Coordinates of C-alpha atoms in Angstrom, one line a residue:
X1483 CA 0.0 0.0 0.0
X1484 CA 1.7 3.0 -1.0
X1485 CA 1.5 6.1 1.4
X1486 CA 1.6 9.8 -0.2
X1487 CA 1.6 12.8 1.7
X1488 CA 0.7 16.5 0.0
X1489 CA 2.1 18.6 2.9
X1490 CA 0.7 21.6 1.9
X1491 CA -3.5 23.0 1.9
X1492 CA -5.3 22.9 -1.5
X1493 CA -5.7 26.5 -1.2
X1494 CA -2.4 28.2 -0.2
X1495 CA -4.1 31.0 1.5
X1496 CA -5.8 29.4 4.0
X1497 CA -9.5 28.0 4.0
X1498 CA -12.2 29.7 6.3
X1499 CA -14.3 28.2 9.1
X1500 CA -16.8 27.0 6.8
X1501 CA -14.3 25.8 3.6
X1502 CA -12.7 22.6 3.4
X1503 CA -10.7 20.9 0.7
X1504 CA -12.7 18.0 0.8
X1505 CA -16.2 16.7 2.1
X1506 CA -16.8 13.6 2.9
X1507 CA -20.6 12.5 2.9
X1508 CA -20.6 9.4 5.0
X1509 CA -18.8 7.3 8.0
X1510 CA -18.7 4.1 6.5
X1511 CA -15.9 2.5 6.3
X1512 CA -15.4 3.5 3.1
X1513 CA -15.4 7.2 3.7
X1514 CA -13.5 7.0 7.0
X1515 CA -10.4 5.2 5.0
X1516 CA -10.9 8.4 2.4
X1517 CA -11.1 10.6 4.9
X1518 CA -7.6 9.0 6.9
X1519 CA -5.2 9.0 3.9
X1520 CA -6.6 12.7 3.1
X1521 CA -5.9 14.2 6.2
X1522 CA -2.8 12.2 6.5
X1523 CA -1.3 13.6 3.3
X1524 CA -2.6 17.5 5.3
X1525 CA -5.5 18.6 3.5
X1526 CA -8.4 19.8 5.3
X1527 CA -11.2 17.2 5.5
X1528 CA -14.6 17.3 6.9
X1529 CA -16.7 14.0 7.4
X1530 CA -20.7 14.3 7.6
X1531 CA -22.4 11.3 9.1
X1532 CA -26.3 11.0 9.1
X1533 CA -26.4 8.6 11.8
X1534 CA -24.4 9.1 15.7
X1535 CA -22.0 6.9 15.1
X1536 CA -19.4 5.9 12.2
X1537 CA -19.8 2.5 10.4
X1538 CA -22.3 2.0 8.3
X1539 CA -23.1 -1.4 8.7
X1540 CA -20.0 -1.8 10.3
X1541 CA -21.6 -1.1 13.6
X1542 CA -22.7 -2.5 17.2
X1543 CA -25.2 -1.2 19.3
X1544 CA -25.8 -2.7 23.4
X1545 CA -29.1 -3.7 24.7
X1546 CA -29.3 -4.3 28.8
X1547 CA -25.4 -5.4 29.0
X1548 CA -25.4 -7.1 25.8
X1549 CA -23.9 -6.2 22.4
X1550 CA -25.0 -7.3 19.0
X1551 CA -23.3 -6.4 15.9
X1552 CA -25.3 -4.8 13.3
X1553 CA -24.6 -6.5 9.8
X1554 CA -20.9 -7.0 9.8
X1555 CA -20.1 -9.8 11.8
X1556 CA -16.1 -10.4 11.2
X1557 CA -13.6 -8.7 8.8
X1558 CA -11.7 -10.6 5.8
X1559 CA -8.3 -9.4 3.9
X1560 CA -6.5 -8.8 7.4
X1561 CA -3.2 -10.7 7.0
X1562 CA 0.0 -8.6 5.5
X1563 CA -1.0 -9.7 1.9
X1564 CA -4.2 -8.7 2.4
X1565 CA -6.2 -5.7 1.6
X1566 CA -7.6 -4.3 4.7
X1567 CA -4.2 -5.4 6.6
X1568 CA -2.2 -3.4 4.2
X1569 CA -4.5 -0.1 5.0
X1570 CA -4.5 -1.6 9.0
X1571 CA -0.2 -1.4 8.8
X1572 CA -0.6 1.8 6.6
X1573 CA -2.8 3.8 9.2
X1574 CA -1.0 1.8 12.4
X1575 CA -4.7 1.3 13.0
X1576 CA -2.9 -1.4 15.7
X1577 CA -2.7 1.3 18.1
X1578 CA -6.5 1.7 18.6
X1579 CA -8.4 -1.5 17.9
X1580 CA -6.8 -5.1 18.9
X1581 CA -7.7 -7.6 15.9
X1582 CA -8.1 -11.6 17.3
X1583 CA -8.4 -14.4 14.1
X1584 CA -11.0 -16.7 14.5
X1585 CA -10.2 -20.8 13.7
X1586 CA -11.8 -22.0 12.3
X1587 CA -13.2 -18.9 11.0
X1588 CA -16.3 -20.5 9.5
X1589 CA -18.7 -23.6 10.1
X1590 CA -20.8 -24.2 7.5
X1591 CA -23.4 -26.7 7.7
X1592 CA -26.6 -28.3 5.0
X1593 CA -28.7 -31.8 5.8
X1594 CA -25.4 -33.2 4.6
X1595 CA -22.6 -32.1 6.2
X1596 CA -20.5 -30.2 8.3
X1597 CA -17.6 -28.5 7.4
X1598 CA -15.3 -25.7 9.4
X1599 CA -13.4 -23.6 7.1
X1600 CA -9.5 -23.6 8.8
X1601 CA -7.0 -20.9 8.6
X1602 CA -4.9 -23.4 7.4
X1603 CA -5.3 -23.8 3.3
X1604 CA -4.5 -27.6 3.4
X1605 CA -6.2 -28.3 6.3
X1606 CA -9.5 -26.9 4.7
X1607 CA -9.1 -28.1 2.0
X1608 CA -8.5 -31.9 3.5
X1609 CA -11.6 -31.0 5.4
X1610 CA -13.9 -30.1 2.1
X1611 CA -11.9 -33.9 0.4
X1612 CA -12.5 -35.8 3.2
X1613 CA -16.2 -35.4 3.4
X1614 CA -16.3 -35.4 -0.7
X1615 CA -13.8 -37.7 -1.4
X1616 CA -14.8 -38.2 -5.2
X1617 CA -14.1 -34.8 -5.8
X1618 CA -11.0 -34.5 -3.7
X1619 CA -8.6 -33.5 -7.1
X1620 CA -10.9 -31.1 -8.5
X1621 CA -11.4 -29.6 -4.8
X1622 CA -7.6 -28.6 -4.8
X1623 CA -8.0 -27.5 -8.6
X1624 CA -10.2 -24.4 -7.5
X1625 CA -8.8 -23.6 -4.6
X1626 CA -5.7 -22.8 -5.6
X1627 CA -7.1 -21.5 -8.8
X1628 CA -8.7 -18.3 -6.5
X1629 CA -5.6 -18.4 -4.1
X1630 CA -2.9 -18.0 -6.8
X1631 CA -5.1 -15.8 -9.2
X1632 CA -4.8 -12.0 -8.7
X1633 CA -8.0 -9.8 -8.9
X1634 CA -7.0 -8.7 -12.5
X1635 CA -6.4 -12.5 -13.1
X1636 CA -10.2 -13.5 -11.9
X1637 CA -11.8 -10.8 -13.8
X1638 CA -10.8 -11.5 -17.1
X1639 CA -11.3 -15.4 -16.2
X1640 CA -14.6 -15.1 -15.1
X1641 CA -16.2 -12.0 -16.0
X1642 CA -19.1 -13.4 -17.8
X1643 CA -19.9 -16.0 -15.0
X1644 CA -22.4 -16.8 -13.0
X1645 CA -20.9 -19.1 -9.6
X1646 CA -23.4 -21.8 -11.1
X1647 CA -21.0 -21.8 -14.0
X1648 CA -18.4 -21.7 -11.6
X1649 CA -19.4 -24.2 -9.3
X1650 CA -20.7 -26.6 -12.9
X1651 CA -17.1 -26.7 -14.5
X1652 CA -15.5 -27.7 -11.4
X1653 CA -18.2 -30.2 -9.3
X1654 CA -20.3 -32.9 -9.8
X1655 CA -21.8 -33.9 -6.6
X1656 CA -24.8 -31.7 -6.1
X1657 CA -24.4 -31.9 -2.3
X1658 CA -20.6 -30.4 -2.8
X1659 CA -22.0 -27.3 -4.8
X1660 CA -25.1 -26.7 -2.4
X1661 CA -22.0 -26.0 0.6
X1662 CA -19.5 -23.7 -1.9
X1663 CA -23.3 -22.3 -3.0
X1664 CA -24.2 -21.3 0.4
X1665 CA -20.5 -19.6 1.6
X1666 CA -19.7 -18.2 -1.3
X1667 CA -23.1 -17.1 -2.4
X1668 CA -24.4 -13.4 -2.0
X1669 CA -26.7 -13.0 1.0
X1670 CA -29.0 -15.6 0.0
X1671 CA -28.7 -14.6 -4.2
X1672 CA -28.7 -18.1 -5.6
X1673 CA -25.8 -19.0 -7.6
X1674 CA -27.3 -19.3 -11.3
X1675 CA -27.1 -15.2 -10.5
X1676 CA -24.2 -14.3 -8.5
X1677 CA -21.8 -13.4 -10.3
X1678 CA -18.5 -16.1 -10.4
X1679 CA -16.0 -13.2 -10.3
X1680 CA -17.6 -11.7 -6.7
X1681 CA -17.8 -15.0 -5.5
X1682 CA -14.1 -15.7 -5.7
X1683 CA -13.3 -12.1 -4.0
X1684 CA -15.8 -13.3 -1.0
X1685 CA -13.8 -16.8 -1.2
X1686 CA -10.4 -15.8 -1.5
X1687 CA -11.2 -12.8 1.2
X1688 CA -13.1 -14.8 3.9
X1689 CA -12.8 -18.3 3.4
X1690 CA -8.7 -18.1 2.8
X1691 CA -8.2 -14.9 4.5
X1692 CA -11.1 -14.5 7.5
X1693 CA -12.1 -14.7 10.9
X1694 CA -11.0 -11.2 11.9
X1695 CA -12.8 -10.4 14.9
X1696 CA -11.9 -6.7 17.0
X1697 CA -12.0 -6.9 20.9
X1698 CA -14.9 -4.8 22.1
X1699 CA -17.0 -6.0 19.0
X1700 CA -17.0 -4.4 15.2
X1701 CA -18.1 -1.2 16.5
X1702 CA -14.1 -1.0 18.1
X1703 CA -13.0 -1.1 14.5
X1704 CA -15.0 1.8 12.8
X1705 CA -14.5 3.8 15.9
X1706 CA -10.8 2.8 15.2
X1707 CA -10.4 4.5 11.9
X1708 CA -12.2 7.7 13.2
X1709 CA -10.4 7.9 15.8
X1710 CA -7.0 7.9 13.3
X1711 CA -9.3 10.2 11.6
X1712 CA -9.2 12.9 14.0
X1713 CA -6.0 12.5 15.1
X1714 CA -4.6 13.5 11.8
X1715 CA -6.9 16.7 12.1
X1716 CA -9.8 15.7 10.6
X1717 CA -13.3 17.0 11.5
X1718 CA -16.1 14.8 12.0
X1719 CA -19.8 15.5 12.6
X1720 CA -22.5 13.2 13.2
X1721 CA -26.4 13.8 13.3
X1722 CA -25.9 15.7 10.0
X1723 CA -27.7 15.0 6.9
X1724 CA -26.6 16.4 3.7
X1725 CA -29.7 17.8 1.5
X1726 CA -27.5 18.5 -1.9
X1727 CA -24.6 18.4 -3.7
X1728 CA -23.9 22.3 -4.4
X1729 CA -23.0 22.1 -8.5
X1730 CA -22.4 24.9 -10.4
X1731 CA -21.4 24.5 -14.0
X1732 CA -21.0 20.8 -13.6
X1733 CA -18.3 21.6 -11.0
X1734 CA -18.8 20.8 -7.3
X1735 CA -19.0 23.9 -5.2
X1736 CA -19.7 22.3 -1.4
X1737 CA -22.7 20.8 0.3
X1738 CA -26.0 22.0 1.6
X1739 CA -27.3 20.4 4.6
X1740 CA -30.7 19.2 5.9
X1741 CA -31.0 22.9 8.3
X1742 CA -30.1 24.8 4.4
X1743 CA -26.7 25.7 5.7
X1744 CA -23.9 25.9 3.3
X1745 CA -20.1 24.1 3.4
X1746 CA -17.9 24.8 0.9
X1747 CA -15.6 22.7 -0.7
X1748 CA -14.1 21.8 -4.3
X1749 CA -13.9 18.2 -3.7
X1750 CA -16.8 16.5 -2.4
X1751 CA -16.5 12.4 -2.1
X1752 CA -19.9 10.5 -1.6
X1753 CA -19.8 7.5 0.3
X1754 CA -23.3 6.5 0.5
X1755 CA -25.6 5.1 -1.5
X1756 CA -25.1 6.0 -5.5
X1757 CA -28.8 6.0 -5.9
X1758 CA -29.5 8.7 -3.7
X1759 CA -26.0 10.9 -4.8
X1760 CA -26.9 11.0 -8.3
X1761 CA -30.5 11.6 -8.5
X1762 CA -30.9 13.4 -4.6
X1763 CA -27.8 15.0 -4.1
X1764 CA -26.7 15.6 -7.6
X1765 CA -30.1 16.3 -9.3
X1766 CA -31.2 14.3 -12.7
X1767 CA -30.9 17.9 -14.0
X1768 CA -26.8 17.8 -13.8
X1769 CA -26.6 14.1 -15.3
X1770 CA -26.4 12.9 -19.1
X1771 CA -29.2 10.7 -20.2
X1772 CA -27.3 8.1 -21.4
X1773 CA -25.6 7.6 -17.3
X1774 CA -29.5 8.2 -15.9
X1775 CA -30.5 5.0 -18.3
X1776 CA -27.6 3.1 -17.0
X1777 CA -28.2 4.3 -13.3
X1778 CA -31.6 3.1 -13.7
X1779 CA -31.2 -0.8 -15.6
X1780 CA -28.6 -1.4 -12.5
X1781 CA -30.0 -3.3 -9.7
X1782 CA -29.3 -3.4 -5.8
X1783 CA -28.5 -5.9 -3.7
X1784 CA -30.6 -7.7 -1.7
X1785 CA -31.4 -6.6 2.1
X1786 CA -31.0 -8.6 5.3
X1787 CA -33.6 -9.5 8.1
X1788 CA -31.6 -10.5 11.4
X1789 CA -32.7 -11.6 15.0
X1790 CA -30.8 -10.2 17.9
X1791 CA -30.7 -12.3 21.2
X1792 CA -29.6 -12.3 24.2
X1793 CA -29.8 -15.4 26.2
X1794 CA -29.2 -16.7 29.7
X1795 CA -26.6 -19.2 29.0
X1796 CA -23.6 -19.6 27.4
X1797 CA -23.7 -21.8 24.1
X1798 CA -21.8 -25.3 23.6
X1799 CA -20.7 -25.2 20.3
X1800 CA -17.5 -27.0 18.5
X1801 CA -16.5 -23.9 17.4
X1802 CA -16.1 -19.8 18.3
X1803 CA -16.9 -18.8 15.3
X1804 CA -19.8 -17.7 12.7
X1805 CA -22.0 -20.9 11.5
X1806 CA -23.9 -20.9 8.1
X1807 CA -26.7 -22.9 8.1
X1808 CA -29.1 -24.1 5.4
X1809 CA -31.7 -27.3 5.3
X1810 CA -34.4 -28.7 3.2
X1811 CA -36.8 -27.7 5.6
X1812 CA -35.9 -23.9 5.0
X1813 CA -36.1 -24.4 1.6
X1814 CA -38.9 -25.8 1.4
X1815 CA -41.4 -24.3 4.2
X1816 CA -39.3 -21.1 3.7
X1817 CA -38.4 -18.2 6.0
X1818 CA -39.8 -15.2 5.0
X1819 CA -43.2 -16.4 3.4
X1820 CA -42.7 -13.6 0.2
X1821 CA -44.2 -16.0 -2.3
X1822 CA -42.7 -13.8 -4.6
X1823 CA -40.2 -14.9 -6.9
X1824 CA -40.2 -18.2 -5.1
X1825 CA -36.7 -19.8 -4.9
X1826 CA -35.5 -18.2 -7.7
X1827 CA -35.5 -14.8 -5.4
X1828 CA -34.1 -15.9 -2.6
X1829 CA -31.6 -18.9 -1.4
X1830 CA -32.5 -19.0 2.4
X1831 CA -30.1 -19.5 5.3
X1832 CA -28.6 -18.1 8.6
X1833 CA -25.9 -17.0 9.6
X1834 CA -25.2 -16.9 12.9
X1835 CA -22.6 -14.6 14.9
X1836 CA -21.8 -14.8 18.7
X1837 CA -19.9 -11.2 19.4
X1838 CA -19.6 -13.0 23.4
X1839 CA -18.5 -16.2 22.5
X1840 CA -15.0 -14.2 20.7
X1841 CA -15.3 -11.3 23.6
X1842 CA -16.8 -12.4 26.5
X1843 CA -17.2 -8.9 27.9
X1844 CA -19.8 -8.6 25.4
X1845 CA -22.7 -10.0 27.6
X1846 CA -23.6 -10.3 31.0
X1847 CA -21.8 -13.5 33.0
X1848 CA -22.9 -16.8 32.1
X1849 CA -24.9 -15.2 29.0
X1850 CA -24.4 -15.2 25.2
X1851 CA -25.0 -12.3 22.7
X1852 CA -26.4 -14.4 19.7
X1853 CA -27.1 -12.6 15.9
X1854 CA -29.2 -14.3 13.5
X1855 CA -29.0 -12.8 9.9
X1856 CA -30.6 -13.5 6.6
X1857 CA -31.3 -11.8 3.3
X1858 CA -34.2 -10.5 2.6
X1859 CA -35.6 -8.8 -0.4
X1860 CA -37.3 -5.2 0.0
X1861 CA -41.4 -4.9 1.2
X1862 CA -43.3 -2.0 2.8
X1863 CA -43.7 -1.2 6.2
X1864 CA -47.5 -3.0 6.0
X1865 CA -46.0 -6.1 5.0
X1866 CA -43.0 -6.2 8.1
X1867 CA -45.6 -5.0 10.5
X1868 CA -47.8 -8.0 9.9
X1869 CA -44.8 -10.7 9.1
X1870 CA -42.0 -9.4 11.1
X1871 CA -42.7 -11.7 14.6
X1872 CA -43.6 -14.6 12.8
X1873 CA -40.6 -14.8 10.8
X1874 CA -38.4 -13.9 13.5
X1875 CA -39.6 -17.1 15.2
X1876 CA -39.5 -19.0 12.2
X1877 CA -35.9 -18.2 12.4
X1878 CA -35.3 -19.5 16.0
X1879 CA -36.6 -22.5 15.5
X1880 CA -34.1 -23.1 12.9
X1881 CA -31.6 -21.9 15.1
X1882 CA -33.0 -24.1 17.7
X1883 CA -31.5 -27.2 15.1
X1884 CA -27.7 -25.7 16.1
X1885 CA -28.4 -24.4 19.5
X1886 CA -30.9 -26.7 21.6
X1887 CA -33.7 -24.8 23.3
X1888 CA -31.9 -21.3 22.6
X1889 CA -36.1 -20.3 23.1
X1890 CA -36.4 -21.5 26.9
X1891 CA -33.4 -18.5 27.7
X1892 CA -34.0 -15.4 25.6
X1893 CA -34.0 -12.2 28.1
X1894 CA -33.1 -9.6 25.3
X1895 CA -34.9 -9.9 21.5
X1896 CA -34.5 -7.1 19.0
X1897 CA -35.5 -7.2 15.3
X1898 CA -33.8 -5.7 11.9
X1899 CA -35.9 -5.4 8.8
X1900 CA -34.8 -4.3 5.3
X1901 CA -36.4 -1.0 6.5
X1902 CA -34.1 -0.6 9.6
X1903 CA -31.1 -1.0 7.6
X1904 CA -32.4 1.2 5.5
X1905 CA -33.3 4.0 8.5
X1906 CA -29.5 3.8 9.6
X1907 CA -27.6 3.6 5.8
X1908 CA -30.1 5.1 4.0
X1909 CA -29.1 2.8 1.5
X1910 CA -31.3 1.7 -1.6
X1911 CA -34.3 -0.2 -0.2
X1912 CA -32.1 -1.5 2.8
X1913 CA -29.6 -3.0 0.3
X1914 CA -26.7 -4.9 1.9
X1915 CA -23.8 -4.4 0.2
X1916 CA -24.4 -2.1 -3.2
X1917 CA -25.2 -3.3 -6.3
X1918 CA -26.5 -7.0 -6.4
X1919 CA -23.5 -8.8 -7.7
X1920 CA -24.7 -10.6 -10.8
X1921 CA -22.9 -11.4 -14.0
X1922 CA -24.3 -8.9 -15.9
X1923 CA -23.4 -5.7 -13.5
X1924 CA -19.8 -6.9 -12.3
X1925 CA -17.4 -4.8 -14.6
X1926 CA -14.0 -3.1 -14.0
X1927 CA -16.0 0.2 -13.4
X1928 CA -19.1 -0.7 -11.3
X1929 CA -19.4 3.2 -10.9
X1930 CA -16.1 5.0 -12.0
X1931 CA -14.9 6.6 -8.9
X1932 CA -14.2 9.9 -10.3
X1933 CA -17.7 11.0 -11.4
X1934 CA -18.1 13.2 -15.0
X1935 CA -18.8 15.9 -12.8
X1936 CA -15.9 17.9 -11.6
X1937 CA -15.4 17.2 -8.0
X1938 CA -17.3 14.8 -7.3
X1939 CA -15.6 11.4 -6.1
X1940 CA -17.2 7.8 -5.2
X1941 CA -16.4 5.5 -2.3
X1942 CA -17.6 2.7 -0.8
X1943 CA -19.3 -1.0 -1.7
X1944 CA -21.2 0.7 -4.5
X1945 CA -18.2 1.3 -7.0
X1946 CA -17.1 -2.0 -6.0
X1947 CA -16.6 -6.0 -7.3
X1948 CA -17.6 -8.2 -4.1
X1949 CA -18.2 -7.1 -0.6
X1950 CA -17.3 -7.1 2.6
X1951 CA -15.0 -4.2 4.6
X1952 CA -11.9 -4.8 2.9
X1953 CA -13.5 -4.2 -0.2
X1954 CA -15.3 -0.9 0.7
X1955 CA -11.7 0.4 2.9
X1956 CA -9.7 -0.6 -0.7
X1957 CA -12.3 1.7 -2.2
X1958 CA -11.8 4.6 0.0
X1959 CA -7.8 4.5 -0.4
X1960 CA -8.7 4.5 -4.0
X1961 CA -10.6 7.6 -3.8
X1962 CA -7.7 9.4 -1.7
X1963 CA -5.2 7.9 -4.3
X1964 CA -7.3 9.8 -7.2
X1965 CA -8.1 13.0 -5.1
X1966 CA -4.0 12.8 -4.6
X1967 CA -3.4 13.0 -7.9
X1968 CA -6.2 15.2 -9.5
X1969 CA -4.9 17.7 -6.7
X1970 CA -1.4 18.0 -8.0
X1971 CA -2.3 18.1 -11.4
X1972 CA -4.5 21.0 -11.1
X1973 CA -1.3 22.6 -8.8

């Protein structure tokens, strides 16, 4: 990860109270790794976050002594190699936040099997041949395909892919394909439309490079990078929601916020939701008609439903760490009760995270802080008014199948719809992780991060291939890298 450093302001006079070099609209992680390198390098960079806390969905919040976190649930891409632990060295993020690896990192379990996914390469995959023995050569085939291609190297292999495809040219055994389908799948997207080329970043981030879990729960790791944020003279505001994009001339001229107060800057980089930047923020009125068409044939990615509990006893599992779990009684009785779509909408599962079995100061004594997530595709308030209980019970009595008679000890039970994810991200009809990763919407530019209007930068999961936080934080350097460099050239 190359550092740079500016050492000088954008504007050599001196900027007033209410001019900055850059804005930053958002605290994900995304805009917070902008927002680091930035004010590293010694420009003057404000941060506006709509919600009280930085994140995103990189959050935890407590309920009566127990913590839950919010949608992320461990970080991939951590090692020296990796993405996120290059911008982790870079920003000696070590100083704030204390990173503990998970192994295995993963269980994931079907009717089938059982399988935990190892730190160790050859151990997993001796674990994935030993319960599929007829498959054991073309096992190894595909995964050191994904560990010894680059990104570059994956893209142009398998672009035009679905993971079905994927999955189809390696496998036979059904059963074999149903556990890859389920790990490396996209929130519950089923694999004849995830795309093959964000499957492999999810596979080669978390299943050969995951378990990342920070002490205090993932809340300690976005509070991390604001922290480094400030210290390096950054300002950062939260409860403030930005109205508009101020363009003049196609050139950004500052932000106007939700009170119709003005902050000026040149640079402006949008970290939320590309939806609402380009036709909210921006305006239609500023965009060509041939990037509103595209805006508006892209689709999002599916939301998430989770269950938050805390329980009265510890669990007994094999393993401290997340569990995916599927069966043919999900499938087939199903979850969420859309009838829309049927299968072909949604691949149901759970995944389940235990922030207290990895920190144990994250419940009371003797208690567990259990998460529960799902996807979930986007419906009214109406419809999660009337459904909401009834699925969330649905989904512990599947969790019931992994943790006996988690029912007879629940003390603390909160509920997330697509709808609350959308409240706190204001992202796209709740969507979890940008644009739904399918073959036909992964290219090199998912949303090129330096827009057509002058000014105006993107960060964050919507400009790019996969998810997950080293993803979105590989993003944000990105954007710092090209805001380096458009800076100097205008000098």
């Amino acid at each position: 990860m190359n550092s740079f450093n500016i050492n000088k302001r954008v504007n050599p006079l001196g900027l007033k109270k209410d001019e900055y070099d850059v804005i930053i609209i958002g605290a994900g992680i995304g805009g917070l790794t902008c927002g680091c390198y930035l004010a590293k390098s010694g420009m003057k960079v404000l941060i506006l976050e709509q919600h009280h806390k930085p994140g995103g969905y990189c959050t935890s919040f407590r309920r009566n002594g127990f913590t839950f976190d919010a949608g992320v649930f461990s970080l991939g891409g951590c090692s020296d190699k990796g993405n996120l632990g290059k911008i982790i060295t870079d920003l000696k993020l070590d100083r704030f936040v204390d990173l503990i690896r998970l192994n295995p990192s993963d269980v994931i379990i079907t009717n089938d099997c059982k399988i935990a996914v190892d730190n160790d390469l050859n151990k997993m995959i001796h674990q994935f041949q030993s319960n599929f023995p007829s498959e054991s050569e073309q096992i190894e085939k595909l995964f050191k395909f994904i560990n010894n291609s680059s990104y570059s190297g994956l893209f142009t292999e398998l672009k035009n892919d679905s993971l079905e495809d994927l999955l189809d040219k390696y496998f036979h055994d059904p059963k074999l394909k149903s556990m890859f389908g389920l790990y490396m799948g996209h929130f519950g997207q089923p694999p004849k439309r995830t795309s093959a080329m964000a499957s492999a970043v999810v596979f080669k981030e978390f299943m050969l490079d995951g378990g990342y879990y920070p002490k205090g729960g993932i809340q300690s790791f976005a509070d991390a990078m604001a922290k480094c944020f400030k210290d390096n003279g950054g300002d950062l505001i939260f409860s403030c929601l930005v109205e508009k994009i101020i363009i003049k001339d196609k050139k950004v001229k500052g932000v106007m916020l939700k009170n119709k107060s003005n902050i000026r800057a040149e640079l402006v980089v949008s970290n939320c939701d590309a939806i609402q930047t380009f036709f909210k923020l921006v305006g239609r009125e500023q965009l060509e008609k041939t990037f509103i068409d595209r805006m508006n044939r892209m689709v999002p990615s599916t939301s998430a439903f989770a269950v938050f509990l805390g329980i009265s006893r510890r669990v007994d599992l094999d393993h401290k760490c997340k569990y995916w779990y599927s069966s043919n009684s999900m499938s087939e009785n199903g979850l969420l009760g859309f009838g829309r779509g049927g299968k072909d909408e949604i691949m149901e599962h759970i995944i389940f995270s235990f922030p207290s079995l990895y920190d144990p100061n994250l419940a009371p004594k003797n208690c567990e802080s259990v998460c529960l997530l799902t996807g979930a595709p986007y419906a009214d308030k109406e419809f999660w008014d009337n459904n909401r209980d009834e699925i969330a019970e649905r989904i512990i009595r599947e969790a019931e199948k992994i943790i006996p008679r988690i029912s007879d000890h629940i003390i603390v039970k909160e509920i997330a719809t697509p709808l609350t994810y959308h409240k706190y991200t204001l992202n796209d009809r709740g969507a979890a992780y940008g644009w739904a990763c399918t073959p036909s919407q992964i290219t090199k530019d998912v949303l090129k991060q330096e827009s057509e209007l002058k000014g105006l930068f993107l960060a964050g999961h919507w400009t790019s291939q996969g998810f997950g936080i080293s993803r979105v934080a590989l993003s944000g350097y990105n954007a710092a890298s090209i805001i380096k460099s458009a800076v100097l050239h205008d000098k």
